DNA sequence: CTGAAAGCGCTTACAG
DNA sequence: CTGAAAGCGCTTACAG
């Protein structure tokens, strides 16, 4: 509609631009969709301003090529008509989307109603970092089993992808290969595995495990247990485990492998694993869980079996999820810096866009001592 | 590049389509951006399949207009070349984005590092509902102070908007007016306020408050306190408050207004408000907090002042955030059905797209009894 | 059932 | 400093 008047506007450009309403009265109303007012186009602005559409485009992008007076006039008219550049059109033309896709992979086994709280913090910080760059963020929850491949990039919906929660890199690898092969720009949150396709930002899990182990040993504990899958399938858990046992070995002590039970990153799994551990009869006076969720489940299991935390067993978790401060007793944990993580993921994605070299630092986790490991109540937040 | 071969393809369509590599060797590599392989276009597929580009477009959309044999061939070739329809181009042409924008408004006073956990559940369910419809979800965190207006729709980035956390509808109203005026399609999560622009999905907060009050009275409590801003500025809190006091009034009792203190939806605010309440000296043996976060803060305040929960004071929260099950003691709460909420928000947005009448039901909240109000430990989720 | 053509609303060389 | 024109990669009448 509005469009139709534009050619006329150019034809009679000798005439001064009059503020004629560019919408026609005989607008066809679709029965299916409710009527929407016609979005004004850059041609409408051009007509009103008495300049060419190209000039409108330049003026709105603050191009120095355009005369200041012209620019101001165009911008004023655009504002008056509440005109906004159509992102879809400008994206098509300029071949960029100014959008990042965040793919959150949920473990199919986890509770459907609840996202891993750790990822929530990441989401929050990624959203902020993305917005700071003037980019939009597309969020999608995926199952590892789904065939997402490079979909977001292939379909040109995003300039780059951030992958979260692809913890089991054995099964994700072929998909990552495919992404890499398509020269998609993506960043991975997770462990730094050699010859893993793509770039990762991750936490120094080994250090985190080491710090946790050292803390427990410093507290006088001797029989240290570990809950969490330490296999190659969970490289992050494995690194935590290795750091933990290194702390033990360094003191000339030996980690008792019968004090390790596999667990997935859920409370339920931690609960079950801990029951197994307790019921095995093997004595232990300290426990590191590979995640806070596992730790929370484990504490419940101990309480159910009449073990006191921290008197009988000192417990340390990993992640620093918000709940960790609220459980009973408040959980000592190895806190990950999700703020820095989100920033780095986004920054490095932009570096890929600009062909700059990436900074793949390991983030240093921080031990937060609370009551579950015998810390003073004061050290809990608030 | 690939594009260049397409006209030829049509010109020599008498010749059988040969699988000639459509990319030329003298590709110019930009120094700025890293080289990306040319995305194949529908013309490339057309060339290979020996059909017109229109036919490719139809075949890929499973149009019944196209011969099955042709369709299969085209689809096979598209798959082989890993061709995906360019969303940006198709969106521009078809004038739809197949994208929904979720605008989360954060209270500027709240802790920067942590999103309200209640909204996280909503986000999760909205993401799922959106994906079920084959739509993408754009997520943005906003400050109420920001001038977002109808930006997402104006710039044609989304077909519709879902607004979360615009709790203070007094200050948000002008912006909602503007959205409505622009005939933007949007849904609001929140209270059903009369003549509020747009459509809302909300929880029956009055009922929730009533149920909480009734529960406390049934437990034999007599002096019921309330923590939360009950002014017009917080219509949701206000409704909860009104339901709560109605439960009291209905028993021929009177709510003591000196047992109400304002609090925002943060733990800190609940902590402060509860200290004030305690220090006022006015006796109380039960407390409803307008949210779980407030309740959690309040419990900490009581513990700090030596009040036992639930022995001295029975506490009920509102929302049913994950942490509510973990605090000490586990918190009795009025749980909101975020699953249904997300579904309804998305469904009603789609109804707007199709001009269908909306279903604006109030969602019924559910009381979950845990230890903080004297419930048995068993009723807390395992 | 298929193809040639128009056009979605911009950005950006190219030519003054 | 400005404008006319091309074209991003599709979808969809329109005409066989």
GROMACS .gro file of N, CA, C and O in nm, chain A residues 32-37 39 82 84-89 91-92 97 106 112 114-115 120 123-124 127-128 136-139 141 151-157 182-185 267-268 271 296 300 322-323 326-328 352-355 381-382, chain B residues 32-37 39 82 84-89 91-92 97 106 112 114-115 120 123-124 127-128 136-139 141 151-157 182-185 267-268 271 296 300 322-323 326-328 352-355 381-382:
model
  464
   32UNK      N    1  -0.823  -1.395   0.758
   32UNK     CA    2  -0.743  -1.486   0.841
   32UNK      C    3  -0.670  -1.413   0.954
   32UNK      O    4  -0.694  -1.435   1.070
   33UNK      N    5  -0.586  -1.324   0.914
   33UNK     CA    6  -0.506  -1.253   1.013
   33UNK      C    7  -0.571  -1.119   1.047
   33UNK      O    8  -0.626  -1.054   0.960
   34UNK      N    9  -0.560  -1.081   1.173
   34UNK     CA   10  -0.616  -0.951   1.208
   34UNK      C   11  -0.539  -0.841   1.136
   34UNK      O   12  -0.419  -0.853   1.111
   35UNK      N   13  -0.609  -0.733   1.104
   35UNK     CA   14  -0.546  -0.624   1.030
   35UNK      C   15  -0.431  -0.564   1.112
   35UNK      O   16  -0.441  -0.546   1.232
   36UNK      N   17  -0.324  -0.537   1.045
   36UNK     CA   18  -0.213  -0.470   1.111
   36UNK      C   19  -0.185  -0.344   1.032
   36UNK      O   20  -0.196  -0.343   0.910
   37UNK      N   21  -0.151  -0.239   1.099
   37UNK     CA   22  -0.123  -0.117   1.023
   37UNK      C   23   0.000  -0.140   0.936
   37UNK      O   24   0.091  -0.212   0.974
   39UNK      N   25   0.338  -0.115   0.803
   39UNK     CA   26   0.465  -0.066   0.851
   39UNK      C   27   0.517   0.034   0.748
   39UNK      O   28   0.519   0.001   0.629
   82UNK      N   29   0.729   0.682   1.341
   82UNK     CA   30   0.764   0.562   1.417
   82UNK      C   31   0.822   0.455   1.324
   82UNK      O   32   0.791   0.337   1.335
   84UNK      N   33   1.093   0.211   1.182
   84UNK     CA   34   1.211   0.136   1.224
   84UNK      C   35   1.258   0.053   1.106
   84UNK      O   36   1.175  -0.003   1.033
   85UNK      N   37   1.386   0.045   1.088
   85UNK     CA   38   1.441  -0.033   0.978
   85UNK      C   39   1.398  -0.179   0.994
   85UNK      O   40   1.403  -0.234   1.103
   86UNK      N   41   1.352  -0.236   0.888
   86UNK     CA   42   1.312  -0.377   0.889
   86UNK      C   43   1.436  -0.465   0.896
   86UNK      O   44   1.514  -0.472   0.803
   87UNK      N   45   1.449  -0.532   1.009
   87UNK     CA   46   1.568  -0.614   1.031
   87UNK      C   47   1.580  -0.729   0.932
   87UNK      O   48   1.689  -0.766   0.892
   88UNK      N   49   1.466  -0.785   0.897
   88UNK     CA   50   1.470  -0.899   0.807
   88UNK      C   51   1.528  -0.857   0.673
   88UNK      O   52   1.616  -0.922   0.618
   89UNK      N   53   1.478  -0.745   0.623
   89UNK     CA   54   1.527  -0.696   0.494
   89UNK      C   55   1.673  -0.656   0.503
   89UNK      O   56   1.753  -0.690   0.415
   91UNK      N   57   1.893  -0.756   0.710
   91UNK     CA   58   1.976  -0.875   0.727
   91UNK      C   59   1.998  -0.949   0.596
   91UNK      O   60   2.108  -0.995   0.568
   92UNK      N   61   1.893  -0.958   0.518
   92UNK     CA   62   1.906  -1.029   0.391
   92UNK      C   63   2.006  -0.956   0.302
   92UNK      O   64   2.096  -1.016   0.244
   97UNK      N   65   2.296  -1.165   1.040
   97UNK     CA   66   2.170  -1.172   1.113
   97UNK      C   67   2.175  -1.094   1.243
   97UNK      O   68   2.073  -1.070   1.304
  106UNK      N   69   1.971  -3.051   2.692
  106UNK     CA   70   1.926  -3.108   2.817
  106UNK      C   71   1.944  -3.257   2.814
  106UNK      O   72   1.912  -3.323   2.715
  112UNK      N   73   1.193  -3.291   3.350
  112UNK     CA   74   1.147  -3.207   3.240
  112UNK      C   75   1.113  -3.066   3.284
  112UNK      O   76   1.125  -2.971   3.207
  114UNK      N   77   1.251  -2.880   3.501
  114UNK     CA   78   1.353  -2.799   3.566
  114UNK      C   79   1.482  -2.801   3.488
  114UNK      O   80   1.540  -2.904   3.462
  115UNK      N   81   1.527  -2.683   3.451
  115UNK     CA   82   1.654  -2.673   3.383
  115UNK      C   83   1.764  -2.675   3.487
  115UNK      O   84   1.748  -2.622   3.596
  120UNK      N   85   2.118  -2.194   3.394
  120UNK     CA   86   2.038  -2.073   3.405
  120UNK      C   87   2.127  -1.950   3.428
  120UNK      O   88   2.106  -1.845   3.369
  123UNK      N   89   2.292  -1.876   3.105
  123UNK     CA   90   2.198  -1.812   3.014
  123UNK      C   91   2.188  -1.664   3.045
  123UNK      O   92   2.192  -1.578   2.955
  124UNK      N   93   2.176  -1.635   3.171
  124UNK     CA   94   2.163  -1.496   3.211
  124UNK      C   95   2.284  -1.414   3.168
  124UNK      O   96   2.271  -1.306   3.111
  127UNK      N   97   2.303  -1.381   2.783
  127UNK     CA   98   2.205  -1.285   2.734
  127UNK      C   99   2.258  -1.142   2.745
  127UNK      O  100   2.247  -1.062   2.652
  128UNK      N  101   2.314  -1.115   2.859
  128UNK     CA  102   2.365  -0.981   2.881
  128UNK      C  103   2.480  -0.947   2.787
  128UNK      O  104   2.485  -0.840   2.727
  136UNK      N  105   2.096  -1.005   1.896
  136UNK     CA  106   1.983  -1.075   1.955
  136UNK      C  107   2.025  -1.217   1.990
  136UNK      O  108   2.119  -1.271   1.932
  137UNK      N  109   1.951  -1.274   2.081
  137UNK     CA  110   1.982  -1.410   2.123
  137UNK      C  111   1.863  -1.502   2.100
  137UNK      O  112   1.754  -1.478   2.152
  138UNK      N  113   1.887  -1.604   2.024
  138UNK     CA  114   1.787  -1.706   1.997
  138UNK      C  115   1.815  -1.820   2.093
  138UNK      O  116   1.928  -1.869   2.098
  139UNK      N  117   1.716  -1.863   2.166
  139UNK     CA  118   1.739  -1.969   2.264
  139UNK      C  119   1.664  -2.094   2.224
  139UNK      O  120   1.548  -2.088   2.185
  141UNK      N  121   1.617  -2.519   2.339
  141UNK     CA  122   1.652  -2.634   2.422
  141UNK      C  123   1.649  -2.755   2.332
  141UNK      O  124   1.554  -2.777   2.259
  151UNK      N  125   2.191  -2.651   1.204
  151UNK     CA  126   2.067  -2.593   1.158
  151UNK      C  127   2.057  -2.442   1.168
  151UNK      O  128   2.017  -2.375   1.075
  152UNK      N  129   2.093  -2.390   1.282
  152UNK     CA  130   2.077  -2.247   1.300
  152UNK      C  131   2.162  -2.166   1.204
  152UNK      O  132   2.122  -2.061   1.157
  153UNK      N  133   2.279  -2.217   1.178
  153UNK     CA  134   2.361  -2.145   1.083
  153UNK      C  135   2.319  -2.176   0.940
  153UNK      O  136   2.312  -2.087   0.858
  154UNK      N  137   2.288  -2.302   0.915
  154UNK     CA  138   2.249  -2.341   0.780
  154UNK      C  139   2.130  -2.262   0.732
  154UNK      O  140   2.121  -2.224   0.616
  155UNK      N  141   2.037  -2.242   0.821
  155UNK     CA  142   1.917  -2.173   0.779
  155UNK      C  143   1.934  -2.022   0.788
  155UNK      O  144   1.839  -1.948   0.768
  156UNK      N  145   2.054  -1.982   0.826
  156UNK     CA  146   2.085  -1.840   0.826
  156UNK      C  147   2.006  -1.763   0.931
  156UNK      O  148   1.969  -1.648   0.910
  157UNK      N  149   1.979  -1.830   1.039
  157UNK     CA  150   1.906  -1.761   1.144
  157UNK      C  151   2.000  -1.695   1.244
  157UNK      O  152   1.961  -1.608   1.319
  182UNK      N  153   3.121  -2.736   0.820
  182UNK     CA  154   3.042  -2.632   0.754
  182UNK      C  155   3.100  -2.494   0.784
  182UNK      O  156   3.043  -2.393   0.746
  183UNK      N  157   3.211  -2.492   0.852
  183UNK     CA  158   3.275  -2.368   0.894
  183UNK      C  159   3.181  -2.275   0.970
  183UNK      O  160   3.185  -2.153   0.955
  184UNK      N  161   3.097  -2.338   1.046
  184UNK     CA  162   3.006  -2.261   1.131
  184UNK      C  163   3.089  -2.197   1.241
  184UNK      O  164   3.191  -2.251   1.284
  185UNK      N  165   3.044  -2.082   1.286
  185UNK     CA  166   3.112  -2.018   1.397
  185UNK      C  167   3.042  -2.061   1.523
  185UNK      O  168   2.922  -2.036   1.538
  267UNK      N  169   1.993  -3.461   4.126
  267UNK     CA  170   1.980  -3.486   4.268
  267UNK      C  171   1.948  -3.633   4.293
  267UNK      O  172   2.006  -3.697   4.380
  268UNK      N  173   1.858  -3.683   4.214
  268UNK     CA  174   1.815  -3.822   4.226
  268UNK      C  175   1.932  -3.917   4.212
  268UNK      O  176   1.948  -4.010   4.290
  271UNK      N  177   2.150  -3.903   4.510
  271UNK     CA  178   2.085  -3.972   4.621
  271UNK      C  179   2.111  -4.122   4.612
  271UNK      O  180   2.158  -4.186   4.706
  296UNK      N  181   2.354  -3.235   4.680
  296UNK     CA  182   2.226  -3.215   4.750
  296UNK      C  183   2.154  -3.348   4.767
  296UNK      O  184   2.101  -3.379   4.873
  300UNK      N  185   2.084  -3.567   5.130
  300UNK     CA  186   1.954  -3.625   5.167
  300UNK      C  187   1.968  -3.773   5.198
  300UNK      O  188   1.906  -3.825   5.292
  322UNK      N  189   2.255  -2.139   4.291
  322UNK     CA  190   2.193  -2.062   4.399
  322UNK      C  191   2.144  -2.148   4.516
  322UNK      O  192   2.163  -2.112   4.632
  323UNK      N  193   2.085  -2.263   4.487
  323UNK     CA  194   2.034  -2.347   4.594
  323UNK      C  195   2.142  -2.390   4.692
  323UNK      O  196   2.112  -2.421   4.807
  326UNK      N  197   2.123  -2.255   5.020
  326UNK     CA  198   1.998  -2.273   5.095
  326UNK      C  199   1.977  -2.411   5.152
  326UNK      O  200   1.889  -2.432   5.233
  327UNK      N  201   2.049  -2.507   5.100
  327UNK     CA  202   2.025  -2.643   5.149
  327UNK      C  203   2.066  -2.651   5.295
  327UNK      O  204   2.131  -2.562   5.349
  328UNK      N  205   2.028  -2.759   5.357
  328UNK     CA  206   2.054  -2.777   5.498
  328UNK      C  207   2.145  -2.897   5.518
  328UNK      O  208   2.104  -3.009   5.490
  352UNK      N  209   3.568  -1.476   1.639
  352UNK     CA  210   3.560  -1.561   1.519
  352UNK      C  211   3.498  -1.481   1.404
  352UNK      O  212   3.542  -1.493   1.290
  353UNK      N  213   3.397  -1.403   1.433
  353UNK     CA  214   3.333  -1.324   1.327
  353UNK      C  215   3.435  -1.233   1.260
  353UNK      O  216   3.430  -1.209   1.141
  354UNK      N  217   3.525  -1.181   1.341
  354UNK     CA  218   3.621  -1.085   1.287
  354UNK      C  219   3.755  -1.147   1.252
  354UNK      O  220   3.850  -1.076   1.222
  355UNK      N  221   3.760  -1.278   1.259
  355UNK     CA  222   3.883  -1.347   1.223
  355UNK      C  223   3.998  -1.321   1.318
  355UNK      O  224   4.115  -1.337   1.282
  381UNK      N  225   2.627  -1.689   5.229
  381UNK     CA  226   2.597  -1.552   5.186
  381UNK      C  227   2.483  -1.493   5.266
  381UNK      O  228   2.404  -1.565   5.326
  382UNK      N  229   2.472  -1.365   5.261
  382UNK     CA  230   2.370  -1.279   5.326
  382UNK      C  231   2.405  -1.253   5.471
  382UNK      O  232   2.407  -1.339   5.553
  414UNK      N  233   3.902  -0.949   0.633
  414UNK     CA  234   3.833  -0.920   0.759
  414UNK      C  235   3.770  -1.044   0.819
  414UNK      O  236   3.804  -1.088   0.927
  415UNK      N  237   3.677  -1.097   0.744
  415UNK     CA  238   3.604  -1.213   0.795
  415UNK      C  239   3.668  -1.342   0.744
  415UNK      O  240   3.713  -1.347   0.630
  416UNK      N  241   3.668  -1.444   0.827
  416UNK     CA  242   3.722  -1.571   0.781
  416UNK      C  243   3.635  -1.625   0.668
  416UNK      O  244   3.514  -1.604   0.667
  417UNK      N  245   3.698  -1.693   0.576
  417UNK     CA  246   3.625  -1.745   0.461
  417UNK      C  247   3.517  -1.842   0.506
  417UNK      O  248   3.537  -1.923   0.595
  418UNK      N  249   3.402  -1.830   0.447
  418UNK     CA  250   3.296  -1.925   0.474
  418UNK      C  251   3.256  -1.987   0.343
  418UNK      O  252   3.253  -1.920   0.239
  419UNK      N  253   3.224  -2.114   0.343
  419UNK     CA  254   3.185  -2.174   0.216
  419UNK      C  255   3.055  -2.111   0.170
  419UNK      O  256   2.971  -2.076   0.251
  421UNK      N  257   2.704  -2.072   0.083
  421UNK     CA  258   2.581  -2.143   0.111
  421UNK      C  259   2.515  -2.170  -0.024
  421UNK      O  260   2.501  -2.079  -0.105
  464UNK      N  261   2.342  -3.042   0.137
  464UNK     CA  262   2.318  -2.984   0.269
  464UNK      C  263   2.255  -2.845   0.256
  464UNK      O  264   2.290  -2.752   0.327
  466UNK      N  265   1.977  -2.574   0.300
  466UNK     CA  266   1.866  -2.538   0.387
  466UNK      C  267   1.810  -2.405   0.339
  466UNK      O  268   1.887  -2.316   0.302
  467UNK      N  269   1.682  -2.393   0.340
  467UNK     CA  270   1.619  -2.268   0.298
  467UNK      C  271   1.669  -2.154   0.387
  467UNK      O  272   1.677  -2.167   0.508
  468UNK      N  273   1.703  -2.046   0.324
  468UNK     CA  274   1.749  -1.929   0.398
  468UNK      C  275   1.629  -1.862   0.465
  468UNK      O  276   1.541  -1.808   0.399
  469UNK      N  277   1.629  -1.870   0.597
  469UNK     CA  278   1.515  -1.816   0.674
  469UNK      C  279   1.498  -1.666   0.654
  469UNK      O  280   1.387  -1.615   0.652
  470UNK      N  281   1.608  -1.598   0.645
  470UNK     CA  282   1.600  -1.453   0.634
  470UNK      C  283   1.529  -1.416   0.504
  470UNK      O  284   1.436  -1.334   0.503
  471UNK      N  285   1.570  -1.481   0.396
  471UNK     CA  286   1.507  -1.452   0.268
  471UNK      C  287   1.361  -1.494   0.267
  471UNK      O  288   1.274  -1.420   0.221
  473UNK      N  289   1.165  -1.531   0.516
  473UNK     CA  290   1.088  -1.444   0.604
  473UNK      C  291   1.055  -1.311   0.537
  473UNK      O  292   0.944  -1.261   0.548
  474UNK      N  293   1.151  -1.257   0.468
  474UNK     CA  294   1.128  -1.128   0.403
  474UNK      C  295   1.018  -1.144   0.298
  474UNK      O  296   0.924  -1.065   0.291
  479UNK      N  297   0.811  -1.383   1.052
  479UNK     CA  298   0.944  -1.414   1.104
  479UNK      C  299   0.950  -1.551   1.170
  479UNK      O  300   1.057  -1.602   1.196
  488UNK      N  301   1.350  -0.722   3.435
  488UNK     CA  302   1.409  -0.743   3.566
  488UNK      C  303   1.395  -0.617   3.648
  488UNK      O  304   1.419  -0.507   3.599
  494UNK      N  305   2.200  -0.857   4.032
  494UNK     CA  306   2.233  -0.865   3.891
  494UNK      C  307   2.267  -1.006   3.844
  494UNK      O  308   2.244  -1.042   3.730
  496UNK      N  309   2.147  -1.289   3.934
  496UNK     CA  310   2.051  -1.397   3.952
  496UNK      C  311   1.914  -1.357   3.902
  496UNK      O  312   1.856  -1.258   3.945
  497UNK      N  313   1.864  -1.433   3.809
  497UNK     CA  314   1.730  -1.408   3.760
  497UNK      C  315   1.631  -1.469   3.858
  497UNK      O  316   1.656  -1.574   3.915
  502UNK      N  317   1.257  -1.829   3.551
  502UNK     CA  318   1.334  -1.933   3.484
  502UNK      C  319   1.244  -2.050   3.445
  502UNK      O  320   1.256  -2.103   3.335
  505UNK      N  321   1.044  -1.939   3.155
  505UNK     CA  322   1.127  -1.938   3.035
  505UNK      C  323   1.136  -2.078   2.975
  505UNK      O  324   1.121  -2.098   2.854
  506UNK      N  325   1.159  -2.172   3.062
  506UNK     CA  326   1.172  -2.310   3.017
  506UNK      C  327   1.045  -2.357   2.948
  506UNK      O  328   1.049  -2.415   2.839
  509UNK      N  329   0.987  -2.171   2.614
  509UNK     CA  330   1.076  -2.221   2.510
  509UNK      C  331   1.020  -2.346   2.446
  509UNK      O  332   1.019  -2.359   2.324
  510UNK      N  333   0.974  -2.435   2.530
  510UNK     CA  334   0.923  -2.560   2.478
  510UNK      C  335   0.798  -2.541   2.393
  510UNK      O  336   0.784  -2.597   2.284
  518UNK      N  337   1.090  -1.983   1.654
  518UNK     CA  338   1.210  -1.954   1.730
  518UNK      C  339   1.177  -1.857   1.841
  518UNK      O  340   1.081  -1.782   1.833
  519UNK      N  341   1.261  -1.859   1.942
  519UNK     CA  342   1.239  -1.770   2.055
  519UNK      C  343   1.358  -1.678   2.075
  519UNK      O  344   1.471  -1.722   2.092
  520UNK      N  345   1.329  -1.550   2.070
  520UNK     CA  346   1.430  -1.448   2.094
  520UNK      C  347   1.415  -1.406   2.240
  520UNK      O  348   1.304  -1.372   2.282
  521UNK      N  349   1.522  -1.409   2.314
  521UNK     CA  350   1.511  -1.376   2.456
  521UNK      C  351   1.586  -1.248   2.485
  521UNK      O  352   1.697  -1.227   2.437
  523UNK      N  353   1.655  -0.957   2.811
  523UNK     CA  354   1.632  -0.908   2.946
  523UNK      C  355   1.630  -0.756   2.939
  523UNK      O  356   1.719  -0.696   2.883
  533UNK      N  357   0.974  -0.234   2.002
  533UNK     CA  358   1.092  -0.252   1.920
  533UNK      C  359   1.098  -0.383   1.843
  533UNK      O  360   1.126  -0.384   1.724
  534UNK      N  361   1.071  -0.490   1.911
  534UNK     CA  362   1.085  -0.619   1.846
  534UNK      C  363   0.988  -0.636   1.730
  534UNK      O  364   1.021  -0.695   1.629
  535UNK      N  365   0.871  -0.582   1.748
  535UNK     CA  366   0.777  -0.593   1.638
  535UNK      C  367   0.805  -0.486   1.533
  535UNK      O  368   0.800  -0.513   1.414
  536UNK      N  369   0.837  -0.368   1.577
  536UNK     CA  370   0.864  -0.259   1.484
  536UNK      C  371   0.976  -0.294   1.389
  536UNK      O  372   0.973  -0.261   1.271
  537UNK      N  373   1.077  -0.358   1.442
  537UNK     CA  374   1.191  -0.387   1.358
  537UNK      C  375   1.173  -0.520   1.285
  537UNK      O  376   1.261  -0.567   1.218
  538UNK      N  377   1.054  -0.576   1.306
  538UNK     CA  378   1.020  -0.697   1.230
  538UNK      C  379   1.107  -0.815   1.269
  538UNK      O  380   1.139  -0.899   1.184
  539UNK      N  381   1.147  -0.817   1.392
  539UNK     CA  382   1.228  -0.931   1.433
  539UNK      C  383   1.142  -1.043   1.488
  539UNK      O  384   1.188  -1.155   1.501
  564UNK      N  385   0.013   0.020   1.827
  564UNK     CA  386   0.082  -0.027   1.707
  564UNK      C  387   0.024  -0.160   1.662
  564UNK      O  388   0.074  -0.222   1.569
  565UNK      N  389  -0.082  -0.205   1.728
  565UNK     CA  390  -0.144  -0.333   1.699
  565UNK      C  391  -0.044  -0.447   1.702
  565UNK      O  392  -0.053  -0.541   1.622
  566UNK      N  393   0.049  -0.435   1.791
  566UNK     CA  394   0.144  -0.544   1.809
  566UNK      C  395   0.072  -0.661   1.874
  566UNK      O  396  -0.022  -0.643   1.950
  567UNK      N  397   0.117  -0.779   1.841
  567UNK     CA  398   0.060  -0.897   1.905
  567UNK      C  399   0.145  -0.927   2.027
  567UNK      O  400   0.266  -0.952   2.014
  649UNK      N  401   1.495  -1.178   4.850
  649UNK     CA  402   1.524  -1.236   4.979
  649UNK      C  403   1.561  -1.127   5.079
  649UNK      O  404   1.513  -1.124   5.193
  650UNK      N  405   1.646  -1.039   5.033
  650UNK     CA  406   1.694  -0.929   5.117
  650UNK      C  407   1.578  -0.846   5.170
  650UNK      O  408   1.571  -0.814   5.289
  653UNK      N  409   1.390  -1.032   5.428
  653UNK     CA  410   1.469  -1.034   5.551
  653UNK      C  411   1.446  -0.905   5.630
  653UNK      O  412   1.410  -0.907   5.748
  678UNK      N  413   1.188  -1.687   5.215
  678UNK     CA  414   1.321  -1.737   5.249
  678UNK      C  415   1.399  -1.634   5.330
  678UNK      O  416   1.463  -1.666   5.431
  682UNK      N  417   1.513  -1.650   5.745
  682UNK     CA  418   1.648  -1.618   5.794
  682UNK      C  419   1.641  -1.514   5.905
  682UNK      O  420   1.713  -1.521   6.005
  704UNK      N  421   1.216  -2.376   4.276
  704UNK     CA  422   1.287  -2.497   4.315
  704UNK      C  423   1.349  -2.489   4.455
  704UNK      O  424   1.341  -2.585   4.532
  705UNK      N  425   1.408  -2.376   4.488
  705UNK     CA  426   1.473  -2.364   4.618
  705UNK      C  427   1.377  -2.387   4.734
  705UNK      O  428   1.419  -2.423   4.843
  708UNK      N  429   1.425  -2.680   4.930
  708UNK     CA  430   1.557  -2.703   4.990
  708UNK      C  431   1.588  -2.620   5.111
  708UNK      O  432   1.684  -2.646   5.181
  709UNK      N  433   1.514  -2.511   5.129
  709UNK     CA  434   1.546  -2.426   5.242
  709UNK      C  435   1.521  -2.503   5.371
  709UNK      O  436   1.460  -2.609   5.372
  710UNK      N  437   1.570  -2.445   5.477
  710UNK     CA  438   1.558  -2.511   5.607
  710UNK      C  439   1.471  -2.427   5.699
  710UNK      O  440   1.511  -2.318   5.735
  734UNK      N  441  -0.385  -1.497   1.849
  734UNK     CA  442  -0.385  -1.360   1.796
  734UNK      C  443  -0.339  -1.359   1.651
  734UNK      O  444  -0.395  -1.288   1.568
  735UNK      N  445  -0.237  -1.437   1.624
  735UNK     CA  446  -0.186  -1.442   1.486
  735UNK      C  447  -0.298  -1.483   1.391
  735UNK      O  448  -0.305  -1.436   1.279
  736UNK      N  449  -0.381  -1.574   1.435
  736UNK     CA  450  -0.484  -1.628   1.347
  736UNK      C  451  -0.619  -1.561   1.366
  736UNK      O  452  -0.718  -1.607   1.311
  737UNK      N  453  -0.619  -1.455   1.447
  737UNK     CA  454  -0.744  -1.383   1.467
  737UNK      C  455  -0.850  -1.461   1.543
  737UNK      O  456  -0.968  -1.433   1.533
  763UNK      N  457   0.936  -3.279   4.841
  763UNK     CA  458   0.974  -3.371   4.732
  763UNK      C  459   1.106  -3.438   4.766
  763UNK      O  460   1.192  -3.380   4.826
  764UNK      N  461   1.119  -3.555   4.735
  764UNK     CA  462   1.238  -3.634   4.759
  764UNK      C  463   1.355  -3.572   4.684
  764UNK      O  464   1.352  -3.567   4.564
   0.00000   0.00000   0.00000
